[in-house]
Amino acid sequence: MDKKIRVLIIDDSALMRKLLTEILGSDSHIEVVGTAPDAYIARDKIKSLNPDVLTLDVEMPRMDGLSFLRNLMRLRPMPVVMCSVLTQAGAETALDALALGAVDFVAKPASDTVNGLQHLAQELIAKVKMAATVNVRAALEFAPRVVESNHDASVVLPKRPIPKGTSSSDHIIAIGASTGGTEAIKEVLAQLSAEHLPGIVIAQHIPKAFSGPFATRMNACSPLTVCEARDGEAILPGHAYIAPGDEHLLIERSGRGFRCRLDPGPLVNRHRPSVDVLFRSVAQTAGHHAVGVLLTGMGRDGAEGMKEMLEAGASTIAQDENSSVVWGMPGAAWKIGAAQALHPLNEIAARILTLARAHFSGVYASA
């Protein structure tokens, strides 16, 4: 990397601006070209300094971070890493920011800011470097055009029970994602049908405070019943279970079906939940009765686990490069031959439904 990544830090806290400048400036590939205490000063500095990446605070005077981000993505799309405190309100706002086009977020410590932020230094540096590689205009082009609503979908159309006689309880679908994954998962779940669809287990790299609100959002926009997974919970057809932040999600046999098992074990590929852990568990427990899906994300978590799923007879698909915010995880799976096929994001739900129908009929088609 010859050219340094030019970063503009936007935060109303002078202490936070100082700490972020020191952390990012400590990396030889990053140059902090300026800071701004609010959106209006940031707007002028973007014009004069032409940064490659912004770090953006959520709560700021005069104009909040979401309003600024919405305007930025409309007028001058560029990579943004959000900074949000790990509270319930902070989680909701960070998810809003990702929906608007932010590349990723870093969870700022709610207390002991100096020591807490130092522990996040490598994560922050890595996410800024990753953000600099993202084509934000392309990512926005492929983003789902979903209109946000304050109402649950049930006010229009109640969720229906799964028809009796389905044979989906002994099959399972496993999905893994990271950077850009909250919106990618949203698009996939919104297009699936609850009828004749096996249970879905999902590992998304997300902090503990974010997974509950994320599951609630997914439940509101999907025909499926979506929830945060609980230990020992039965995995039912037409339902999706999202791994809690800071716990690995595995599956266990339970009669003809499966149940969730949560494990607070060590980080795997620097993540908990880890997609590799989930996929390995599915490979060992469900074998050829499974479909594996790997969506956008930084790194290679899930690639090896997907290969194990394929070797166990599962069907496997990955998101293609053009529709991925970051083609790290699906790209790694493709490069080692773990994914049978690549699909753009807007075709993945249809492919899942096709594979599900093939599995139920006993025809294990390749992806």
mmCIF file of C-alpha atoms in Angstrom:
data_model
loop_
_atom_site.group_PDB
_atom_site.id
_atom_site.type_symbol
_atom_site.label_atom_id
_atom_site.label_comp_id
_atom_site.label_asym_id
_atom_site.label_seq_id
_atom_site.Cartn_x
_atom_site.Cartn_y
_atom_site.Cartn_z
ATOM 1 C CA MET A 1 0.000 0.000 0.000
ATOM 2 C CA ASP A 2 1.981 2.977 -1.284
ATOM 3 C CA LYS A 3 -0.538 5.773 -0.889
ATOM 4 C CA LYS A 4 -1.639 6.562 2.655
ATOM 5 C CA ILE A 5 -5.334 6.386 3.504
ATOM 6 C CA ARG A 6 -6.548 9.914 4.220
ATOM 7 C CA VAL A 7 -8.968 9.966 7.173
ATOM 8 C CA LEU A 8 -11.229 12.709 8.501
ATOM 9 C CA ILE A 9 -12.436 12.211 12.096
ATOM 10 C CA ILE A 10 -15.864 13.658 12.970
ATOM 11 C CA ASP A 11 -16.704 13.637 16.683
ATOM 12 C CA ASP A 12 -18.033 16.290 19.047
ATOM 13 C CA SER A 13 -15.716 15.141 21.868
ATOM 14 C CA ALA A 14 -12.284 16.778 21.849
ATOM 15 C CA LEU A 15 -10.912 13.815 23.836
ATOM 16 C CA MET A 16 -12.320 11.323 21.349
ATOM 17 C CA ARG A 17 -10.901 13.267 18.401
ATOM 18 C CA LYS A 18 -7.489 13.253 20.079
ATOM 19 C CA LEU A 19 -7.588 9.522 20.881
ATOM 20 C CA LEU A 20 -8.802 8.524 17.423
ATOM 21 C CA THR A 21 -6.125 10.688 15.816
ATOM 22 C CA GLU A 22 -3.398 9.038 17.907
ATOM 23 C CA ILE A 23 -4.663 5.503 17.226
ATOM 24 C CA LEU A 24 -5.102 5.896 13.480
ATOM 25 C CA GLY A 25 -1.964 7.976 13.120
ATOM 26 C CA SER A 26 0.075 5.190 14.707
ATOM 27 C CA ASP A 27 -0.359 3.100 11.555
ATOM 28 C CA SER A 28 2.111 3.904 8.791
ATOM 29 C CA HIS A 29 -0.545 3.412 6.096
ATOM 30 C CA ILE A 30 -3.015 5.926 7.546
ATOM 31 C CA GLU A 31 -2.875 9.716 7.647
ATOM 32 C CA VAL A 32 -5.394 11.696 9.687
ATOM 33 C CA VAL A 33 -5.814 14.781 7.518
ATOM 34 C CA GLY A 34 -8.237 16.577 9.825
ATOM 35 C CA THR A 35 -10.901 16.489 12.506
ATOM 36 C CA ALA A 36 -14.307 18.125 12.870
ATOM 37 C CA PRO A 37 -16.566 18.617 15.916
ATOM 38 C CA ASP A 38 -19.823 18.724 13.942
ATOM 39 C CA ALA A 39 -21.378 18.003 10.568
ATOM 40 C CA TYR A 40 -21.160 21.545 9.200
ATOM 41 C CA ILE A 41 -17.429 21.848 9.795
ATOM 42 C CA ALA A 42 -17.034 18.296 8.472
ATOM 43 C CA ARG A 43 -18.842 19.257 5.257
ATOM 44 C CA ASP A 44 -16.354 22.054 4.590
ATOM 45 C CA LYS A 45 -13.359 19.876 5.447
ATOM 46 C CA ILE A 46 -14.513 17.091 3.134
ATOM 47 C CA LYS A 47 -14.495 19.619 0.294
ATOM 48 C CA SER A 48 -11.071 21.035 1.150
ATOM 49 C CA LEU A 49 -9.244 17.885 2.318
ATOM 50 C CA ASN A 50 -10.814 15.218 0.063
ATOM 51 C CA PRO A 51 -10.420 12.329 2.584
ATOM 52 C CA ASP A 52 -10.661 8.668 1.598
ATOM 53 C CA VAL A 53 -12.534 7.556 4.740
ATOM 54 C CA LEU A 54 -14.595 9.229 7.463
ATOM 55 C CA THR A 55 -15.046 8.118 11.041
ATOM 56 C CA LEU A 56 -18.381 9.505 12.169
ATOM 57 C CA ASP A 57 -19.856 9.971 15.626
ATOM 58 C CA VAL A 58 -23.563 9.290 16.037
ATOM 59 C CA GLU A 59 -24.520 11.981 18.538
ATOM 60 C CA MET A 60 -23.352 15.455 17.527
ATOM 61 C CA PRO A 61 -24.604 19.036 17.977
ATOM 62 C CA ARG A 62 -26.406 21.006 15.236
ATOM 63 C CA MET A 63 -26.874 17.916 13.016
ATOM 64 C CA ASP A 64 -26.892 14.316 14.215
ATOM 65 C CA GLY A 65 -24.710 11.671 12.591
ATOM 66 C CA LEU A 66 -27.583 9.916 10.804
ATOM 67 C CA SER A 67 -28.841 13.094 9.155
ATOM 68 C CA PHE A 68 -25.317 13.928 8.035
ATOM 69 C CA LEU A 69 -24.790 10.398 6.722
ATOM 70 C CA ARG A 70 -28.077 10.486 4.800
ATOM 71 C CA ASN A 71 -27.061 13.722 3.082
ATOM 72 C CA LEU A 72 -23.534 12.483 2.442
ATOM 73 C CA MET A 73 -24.675 9.288 0.730
ATOM 74 C CA ARG A 74 -27.053 11.279 -1.460
ATOM 75 C CA LEU A 75 -24.617 14.008 -2.480
ATOM 76 C CA ARG A 76 -21.109 12.537 -2.142
ATOM 77 C CA PRO A 77 -21.003 8.815 -1.317
ATOM 78 C CA MET A 78 -17.794 7.778 0.430
ATOM 79 C CA PRO A 79 -16.636 5.151 2.954
ATOM 80 C CA VAL A 80 -17.808 5.843 6.506
ATOM 81 C CA VAL A 81 -16.994 3.927 9.693
ATOM 82 C CA MET A 82 -19.509 4.810 12.409
ATOM 83 C CA CYS A 83 -18.623 5.172 16.080
ATOM 84 C CA SER A 84 -21.433 4.256 18.454
ATOM 85 C CA VAL A 85 -21.633 3.590 22.177
ATOM 86 C CA LEU A 86 -22.807 0.068 23.050
ATOM 87 C CA THR A 87 -26.242 0.893 24.412
ATOM 88 C CA GLN A 88 -29.701 -0.123 23.210
ATOM 89 C CA ALA A 89 -30.171 3.288 21.591
ATOM 90 C CA GLY A 90 -26.652 3.158 20.172
ATOM 91 C CA ALA A 91 -27.336 -0.243 18.632
ATOM 92 C CA GLU A 92 -30.502 0.969 16.910
ATOM 93 C CA THR A 93 -28.711 4.020 15.540
ATOM 94 C CA ALA A 94 -25.751 2.000 14.289
ATOM 95 C CA LEU A 95 -28.125 -0.345 12.446
ATOM 96 C CA ASP A 96 -29.826 2.702 10.922
ATOM 97 C CA ALA A 97 -26.402 3.937 9.796
ATOM 98 C CA LEU A 98 -25.572 0.634 8.115
ATOM 99 C CA ALA A 99 -28.915 0.751 6.319
ATOM 100 C CA LEU A 100 -28.067 4.251 5.052
ATOM 101 C CA GLY A 101 -24.731 3.126 3.597
ATOM 102 C CA ALA A 102 -22.094 3.193 6.345
ATOM 103 C CA VAL A 103 -19.496 0.491 5.708
ATOM 104 C CA ASP A 104 -18.998 -0.633 9.309
ATOM 105 C CA PHE A 105 -19.047 0.503 12.917
ATOM 106 C CA VAL A 106 -16.806 0.512 15.947
ATOM 107 C CA ALA A 107 -18.446 0.284 19.354
ATOM 108 C CA LYS A 108 -17.051 3.077 21.516
ATOM 109 C CA PRO A 109 -16.708 2.277 25.233
ATOM 110 C CA ALA A 110 -19.405 3.817 27.411
ATOM 111 C CA SER A 111 -16.907 4.335 30.263
ATOM 112 C CA ASP A 112 -13.133 4.420 30.802
ATOM 113 C CA THR A 113 -12.808 5.870 27.325
ATOM 114 C CA VAL A 114 -9.017 6.021 27.160
ATOM 115 C CA ASN A 115 -8.312 2.391 28.099
ATOM 116 C CA GLY A 116 -11.412 1.084 26.377
ATOM 117 C CA LEU A 117 -10.567 2.695 23.056
ATOM 118 C CA GLN A 118 -6.979 1.471 23.171
ATOM 119 C CA HIS A 119 -8.307 -2.107 23.327
ATOM 120 C CA LEU A 120 -10.213 -1.362 20.113
ATOM 121 C CA ALA A 121 -7.209 0.164 18.325
ATOM 122 C CA GLN A 122 -6.460 -2.748 16.002
ATOM 123 C CA GLU A 123 -10.134 -3.223 15.168
ATOM 124 C CA LEU A 124 -10.468 0.456 14.308
ATOM 125 C CA ILE A 125 -7.348 0.468 12.142
ATOM 126 C CA ALA A 126 -8.423 -2.691 10.314
ATOM 127 C CA LYS A 127 -11.907 -1.349 9.626
ATOM 128 C CA VAL A 128 -10.616 1.969 8.312
ATOM 129 C CA LYS A 129 -8.222 0.138 5.989
ATOM 130 C CA MET A 130 -11.013 -2.125 4.800
ATOM 131 C CA ALA A 131 -13.359 0.828 4.291
ATOM 132 C CA ALA A 132 -10.817 2.467 1.994
ATOM 133 C CA THR A 133 -11.154 -0.472 -0.412
ATOM 134 C CA VAL A 134 -14.962 -0.297 -0.672
ATOM 135 C CA ASN A 135 -16.679 1.101 -3.738
ATOM 136 C CA VAL A 136 -19.503 2.848 -1.897
ATOM 137 C CA ARG A 137 -21.369 3.889 -5.035
ATOM 138 C CA ALA A 138 -21.487 0.279 -6.201
ATOM 139 C CA ALA A 139 -22.497 -0.937 -2.741
ATOM 140 C CA LEU A 140 -25.372 1.573 -2.665
ATOM 141 C CA GLU A 141 -26.444 0.501 -6.130
ATOM 142 C CA PHE A 142 -26.834 -3.100 -4.986
ATOM 143 C CA ALA A 143 -28.340 -2.152 -1.619
ATOM 144 C CA PRO A 144 -31.940 -3.280 -1.069
ATOM 145 C CA ARG A 145 -34.477 -0.528 -1.692
ATOM 146 C CA VAL A 146 -36.467 -1.109 1.488
ATOM 147 C CA VAL A 147 -38.693 1.632 2.894
ATOM 148 C CA GLU A 148 -38.330 1.781 6.652
ATOM 149 C CA SER A 149 -41.555 1.562 8.654
ATOM 150 C CA ASN A 150 -42.441 2.055 12.302
ATOM 151 C CA HIS A 151 -45.049 -0.704 12.058
ATOM 152 C CA ASP A 152 -44.765 -4.443 12.266
ATOM 153 C CA ALA A 153 -45.728 -6.233 9.035
ATOM 154 C CA SER A 154 -48.489 -7.987 11.002
ATOM 155 C CA VAL A 155 -50.668 -4.855 10.823
ATOM 156 C CA VAL A 156 -51.029 -5.603 7.101
ATOM 157 C CA LEU A 157 -50.619 -9.374 6.856
ATOM 158 C CA PRO A 158 -50.330 -11.670 9.898
ATOM 159 C CA LYS A 159 -47.722 -14.408 9.795
ATOM 160 C CA ARG A 160 -49.254 -17.767 8.958
ATOM 161 C CA PRO A 161 -48.426 -21.088 10.648
ATOM 162 C CA ILE A 162 -46.373 -23.583 8.672
ATOM 163 C CA PRO A 163 -48.677 -26.043 6.860
ATOM 164 C CA LYS A 164 -48.918 -29.488 8.410
ATOM 165 C CA GLY A 165 -47.110 -32.307 6.680
ATOM 166 C CA THR A 166 -43.952 -30.362 5.862
ATOM 167 C CA SER A 167 -40.766 -32.411 5.808
ATOM 168 C CA SER A 168 -38.464 -29.496 6.546
ATOM 169 C CA SER A 169 -37.649 -30.221 10.195
ATOM 170 C CA ASP A 170 -34.755 -32.519 9.350
ATOM 171 C CA HIS A 171 -33.129 -29.984 7.008
ATOM 172 C CA ILE A 172 -31.406 -26.708 7.809
ATOM 173 C CA ILE A 173 -30.015 -23.585 6.150
ATOM 174 C CA ALA A 174 -26.928 -21.853 7.573
ATOM 175 C CA ILE A 175 -25.988 -18.269 6.682
ATOM 176 C CA GLY A 176 -22.806 -16.385 7.586
ATOM 177 C CA ALA A 177 -21.937 -12.708 7.070
ATOM 178 C CA SER A 178 -19.865 -9.817 8.381
ATOM 179 C CA THR A 179 -19.165 -6.348 6.940
ATOM 180 C CA GLY A 180 -22.236 -5.237 5.005
ATOM 181 C CA GLY A 181 -24.023 -8.337 6.211
ATOM 182 C CA THR A 182 -26.805 -6.699 8.210
ATOM 183 C CA GLU A 183 -28.328 -5.283 5.028
ATOM 184 C CA ALA A 184 -27.463 -8.358 2.940
ATOM 185 C CA ILE A 185 -29.206 -10.647 5.436
ATOM 186 C CA LYS A 186 -32.152 -8.264 5.443
ATOM 187 C CA GLU A 187 -32.576 -8.558 1.684
ATOM 188 C CA VAL A 188 -32.310 -12.352 1.734
ATOM 189 C CA LEU A 189 -34.769 -12.849 4.610
ATOM 190 C CA ALA A 190 -37.256 -10.381 3.137
ATOM 191 C CA GLN A 191 -37.498 -12.444 -0.064
ATOM 192 C CA LEU A 192 -37.903 -15.880 1.506
ATOM 193 C CA SER A 193 -41.188 -17.684 2.030
ATOM 194 C CA ALA A 194 -42.029 -19.311 5.343
ATOM 195 C CA GLU A 195 -43.838 -22.200 3.650
ATOM 196 C CA HIS A 196 -41.873 -25.416 3.114
ATOM 197 C CA LEU A 197 -38.658 -23.755 4.257
ATOM 198 C CA PRO A 198 -36.461 -25.392 6.912
ATOM 199 C CA GLY A 199 -35.132 -23.542 9.902
ATOM 200 C CA ILE A 200 -32.340 -21.034 9.280
ATOM 201 C CA VAL A 201 -29.368 -20.375 11.568
ATOM 202 C CA ILE A 202 -27.354 -17.187 11.106
ATOM 203 C CA ALA A 203 -23.939 -16.050 12.329
ATOM 204 C CA GLN A 204 -23.396 -12.328 11.738
ATOM 205 C CA HIS A 205 -20.352 -10.634 13.253
ATOM 206 C CA ILE A 206 -22.078 -8.187 15.572
ATOM 207 C CA PRO A 207 -21.599 -6.884 19.138
ATOM 208 C CA LYS A 208 -23.672 -8.284 21.986
ATOM 209 C CA ALA A 209 -25.887 -5.205 22.337
ATOM 210 C CA PHE A 210 -26.687 -5.208 18.620
ATOM 211 C CA SER A 211 -27.904 -8.759 17.979
ATOM 212 C CA GLY A 212 -31.245 -8.414 19.780
ATOM 213 C CA PRO A 213 -32.306 -5.204 17.999
ATOM 214 C CA PHE A 214 -31.010 -6.659 14.726
ATOM 215 C CA ALA A 215 -33.161 -9.777 15.120
ATOM 216 C CA THR A 216 -36.192 -7.610 15.896
ATOM 217 C CA ARG A 217 -35.637 -5.622 12.695
ATOM 218 C CA MET A 218 -35.270 -8.750 10.616
ATOM 219 C CA ASN A 219 -38.481 -10.167 12.072
ATOM 220 C CA ALA A 220 -40.379 -7.025 11.044
ATOM 221 C CA CYS A 221 -39.238 -7.155 7.410
ATOM 222 C CA SER A 222 -39.396 -10.902 6.723
ATOM 223 C CA PRO A 223 -42.237 -13.412 6.209
ATOM 224 C CA LEU A 224 -40.215 -15.702 8.506
ATOM 225 C CA THR A 225 -40.276 -15.597 12.287
ATOM 226 C CA VAL A 226 -36.838 -14.205 13.180
ATOM 227 C CA CYS A 227 -35.391 -14.154 16.695
ATOM 228 C CA GLU A 228 -32.150 -14.105 18.637
ATOM 229 C CA ALA A 229 -31.172 -17.719 19.296
ATOM 230 C CA ARG A 230 -31.540 -19.141 22.806
ATOM 231 C CA ASP A 231 -29.646 -22.110 24.179
ATOM 232 C CA GLY A 232 -31.602 -25.342 23.793
ATOM 233 C CA GLU A 233 -34.279 -23.753 21.586
ATOM 234 C CA ALA A 234 -35.852 -26.003 18.956
ATOM 235 C CA ILE A 235 -35.139 -24.947 15.363
ATOM 236 C CA LEU A 236 -38.515 -24.805 13.626
ATOM 237 C CA PRO A 237 -39.384 -24.627 9.922
ATOM 238 C CA GLY A 238 -40.082 -21.109 8.705
ATOM 239 C CA HIS A 239 -38.015 -19.601 11.547
ATOM 240 C CA ALA A 240 -34.596 -17.920 11.527
ATOM 241 C CA TYR A 241 -32.251 -17.820 14.537
ATOM 242 C CA ILE A 242 -29.549 -15.157 14.802
ATOM 243 C CA ALA A 243 -26.512 -15.882 16.958
ATOM 244 C CA PRO A 244 -26.263 -13.565 19.971
ATOM 245 C CA GLY A 245 -23.287 -11.248 19.913
ATOM 246 C CA ASP A 246 -20.401 -12.700 21.939
ATOM 247 C CA GLU A 247 -21.632 -16.336 21.732
ATOM 248 C CA HIS A 248 -21.004 -19.029 19.143
ATOM 249 C CA LEU A 249 -24.094 -20.674 17.654
ATOM 250 C CA LEU A 250 -24.033 -24.425 17.014
ATOM 251 C CA ILE A 251 -26.772 -26.947 16.262
ATOM 252 C CA GLU A 252 -27.577 -30.297 17.861
ATOM 253 C CA ARG A 253 -29.826 -33.160 16.785
ATOM 254 C CA SER A 254 -33.193 -33.307 18.524
ATOM 255 C CA GLY A 255 -35.299 -36.188 17.248
ATOM 256 C CA ARG A 256 -35.769 -35.612 13.528
ATOM 257 C CA GLY A 257 -34.959 -31.932 13.888
ATOM 258 C CA PHE A 258 -32.368 -29.659 15.452
ATOM 259 C CA ARG A 259 -31.945 -27.286 18.346
ATOM 260 C CA CYS A 260 -29.656 -24.336 19.063
ATOM 261 C CA ARG A 261 -26.653 -24.579 21.316
ATOM 262 C CA LEU A 262 -24.820 -21.463 22.459
ATOM 263 C CA ASP A 263 -21.156 -21.569 23.427
ATOM 264 C CA PRO A 264 -19.216 -18.674 25.036
ATOM 265 C CA GLY A 265 -15.902 -20.260 24.011
ATOM 266 C CA PRO A 266 -12.811 -18.496 22.669
ATOM 267 C CA LEU A 267 -12.821 -16.199 19.652
ATOM 268 C CA VAL A 268 -12.465 -18.044 16.342
ATOM 269 C CA ASN A 269 -10.964 -16.080 13.448
ATOM 270 C CA ARG A 270 -11.110 -13.164 15.900
ATOM 271 C CA HIS A 271 -14.887 -13.483 16.086
ATOM 272 C CA ARG A 272 -17.577 -14.736 18.424
ATOM 273 C CA PRO A 273 -19.965 -15.723 16.923
ATOM 274 C CA SER A 274 -17.844 -17.345 14.235
ATOM 275 C CA VAL A 275 -19.243 -18.503 10.913
ATOM 276 C CA ASP A 276 -16.686 -21.313 10.782
ATOM 277 C CA VAL A 277 -17.979 -22.661 14.100
ATOM 278 C CA LEU A 278 -21.573 -22.597 12.880
ATOM 279 C CA PHE A 279 -20.778 -24.159 9.505
ATOM 280 C CA ARG A 280 -18.688 -26.904 11.042
ATOM 281 C CA SER A 281 -21.457 -27.715 13.467
ATOM 282 C CA VAL A 282 -23.956 -27.885 10.597
ATOM 283 C CA ALA A 283 -21.599 -30.083 8.554
ATOM 284 C CA GLN A 284 -21.161 -32.519 11.417
ATOM 285 C CA THR A 285 -24.788 -32.576 12.514
ATOM 286 C CA ALA A 286 -26.873 -32.121 9.358
ATOM 287 C CA GLY A 287 -24.490 -33.295 6.634
ATOM 288 C CA HIS A 288 -26.197 -33.390 3.234
ATOM 289 C CA HIS A 289 -29.468 -32.155 4.763
ATOM 290 C CA ALA A 290 -28.122 -28.592 4.696
ATOM 291 C CA VAL A 291 -27.555 -25.528 2.549
ATOM 292 C CA GLY A 292 -24.706 -23.125 3.355
ATOM 293 C CA VAL A 293 -24.728 -19.461 2.312
ATOM 294 C CA LEU A 294 -21.822 -17.051 2.751
ATOM 295 C CA LEU A 295 -22.494 -13.338 2.313
ATOM 296 C CA THR A 296 -20.385 -10.181 2.250
ATOM 297 C CA GLY A 297 -17.730 -9.720 4.927
ATOM 298 C CA MET A 298 -14.132 -8.834 5.712
ATOM 299 C CA GLY A 299 -11.637 -11.656 6.306
ATOM 300 C CA ARG A 300 -12.123 -15.370 5.649
ATOM 301 C CA ASP A 301 -14.307 -16.587 8.508
ATOM 302 C CA GLY A 302 -16.672 -19.231 7.151
ATOM 303 C CA ALA A 303 -14.574 -20.363 4.176
ATOM 304 C CA GLU A 304 -13.165 -23.475 5.837
ATOM 305 C CA GLY A 305 -16.453 -24.298 7.517
ATOM 306 C CA MET A 306 -18.249 -24.039 4.201
ATOM 307 C CA LYS A 307 -15.723 -26.428 2.680
ATOM 308 C CA GLU A 308 -16.538 -28.905 5.446
ATOM 309 C CA MET A 309 -20.230 -28.497 4.673
ATOM 310 C CA LEU A 310 -19.596 -29.195 0.985
ATOM 311 C CA GLU A 311 -17.529 -32.273 1.809
ATOM 312 C CA ALA A 312 -20.391 -33.492 4.003
ATOM 313 C CA GLY A 313 -22.729 -33.282 1.012
ATOM 314 C CA ALA A 314 -24.386 -29.905 1.624
ATOM 315 C CA SER A 315 -25.170 -27.433 -1.149
ATOM 316 C CA THR A 316 -23.137 -24.233 -0.862
ATOM 317 C CA ILE A 317 -23.433 -20.786 -2.426
ATOM 318 C CA ALA A 318 -21.663 -17.471 -1.928
ATOM 319 C CA GLN A 319 -22.383 -13.850 -2.770
ATOM 320 C CA ASP A 320 -20.577 -12.558 -5.846
ATOM 321 C CA GLU A 321 -17.965 -9.808 -5.783
ATOM 322 C CA ASN A 322 -19.949 -7.104 -7.566
ATOM 323 C CA SER A 323 -22.818 -7.126 -5.068
ATOM 324 C CA SER A 324 -20.634 -7.528 -1.948
ATOM 325 C CA VAL A 325 -19.609 -4.570 0.177
ATOM 326 C CA VAL A 326 -16.431 -6.528 0.935
ATOM 327 C CA TRP A 327 -15.700 -9.743 -0.960
ATOM 328 C CA GLY A 328 -13.425 -11.188 1.711
ATOM 329 C CA MET A 329 -15.375 -14.078 3.214
ATOM 330 C CA PRO A 330 -17.305 -15.213 0.121
ATOM 331 C CA GLY A 331 -14.207 -14.648 -2.013
ATOM 332 C CA ALA A 332 -12.112 -16.848 0.283
ATOM 333 C CA ALA A 333 -14.718 -19.623 0.087
ATOM 334 C CA TRP A 334 -14.768 -19.411 -3.705
ATOM 335 C CA LYS A 335 -10.982 -19.484 -3.973
ATOM 336 C CA ILE A 336 -10.672 -22.732 -1.992
ATOM 337 C CA GLY A 337 -13.533 -24.403 -3.851
ATOM 338 C CA ALA A 338 -15.936 -24.344 -0.909
ATOM 339 C CA ALA A 339 -18.731 -22.528 -2.735
ATOM 340 C CA GLN A 340 -20.355 -24.386 -5.593
ATOM 341 C CA ALA A 341 -21.584 -21.167 -7.221
ATOM 342 C CA LEU A 342 -21.602 -17.383 -6.897
ATOM 343 C CA HIS A 343 -24.790 -15.344 -7.035
ATOM 344 C CA PRO A 344 -25.574 -11.614 -6.825
ATOM 345 C CA LEU A 345 -27.328 -10.651 -3.611
ATOM 346 C CA ASN A 346 -30.710 -10.137 -5.250
ATOM 347 C CA GLU A 347 -30.731 -13.754 -6.532
ATOM 348 C CA ILE A 348 -29.647 -15.564 -3.380
ATOM 349 C CA ALA A 349 -33.085 -15.912 -1.772
ATOM 350 C CA ALA A 350 -34.504 -17.465 -4.946
ATOM 351 C CA ARG A 351 -31.579 -19.890 -5.085
ATOM 352 C CA ILE A 352 -32.120 -20.877 -1.445
ATOM 353 C CA LEU A 353 -35.773 -21.639 -2.195
ATOM 354 C CA THR A 354 -34.804 -23.716 -5.237
ATOM 355 C CA LEU A 355 -32.278 -25.720 -3.226
ATOM 356 C CA ALA A 356 -34.752 -26.193 -0.388
ATOM 357 C CA ARG A 357 -37.336 -27.643 -2.758
ATOM 358 C CA ALA A 358 -34.695 -29.928 -4.293
ATOM 359 C CA HIS A 359 -33.598 -31.182 -0.878
ATOM 360 C CA PHE A 360 -37.136 -31.907 0.268
ATOM 361 C CA SER A 361 -37.810 -33.979 -2.822
ATOM 362 C CA GLY A 362 -34.633 -35.978 -2.193
ATOM 363 C CA VAL A 363 -32.808 -34.450 -5.127
ATOM 364 C CA TYR A 364 -29.553 -32.959 -3.940
ATOM 365 C CA ALA A 365 -28.779 -30.659 -6.818
ATOM 366 C CA SER A 366 -25.525 -28.773 -7.115
ATOM 367 C CA ALA A 367 -25.668 -25.033 -6.683
#
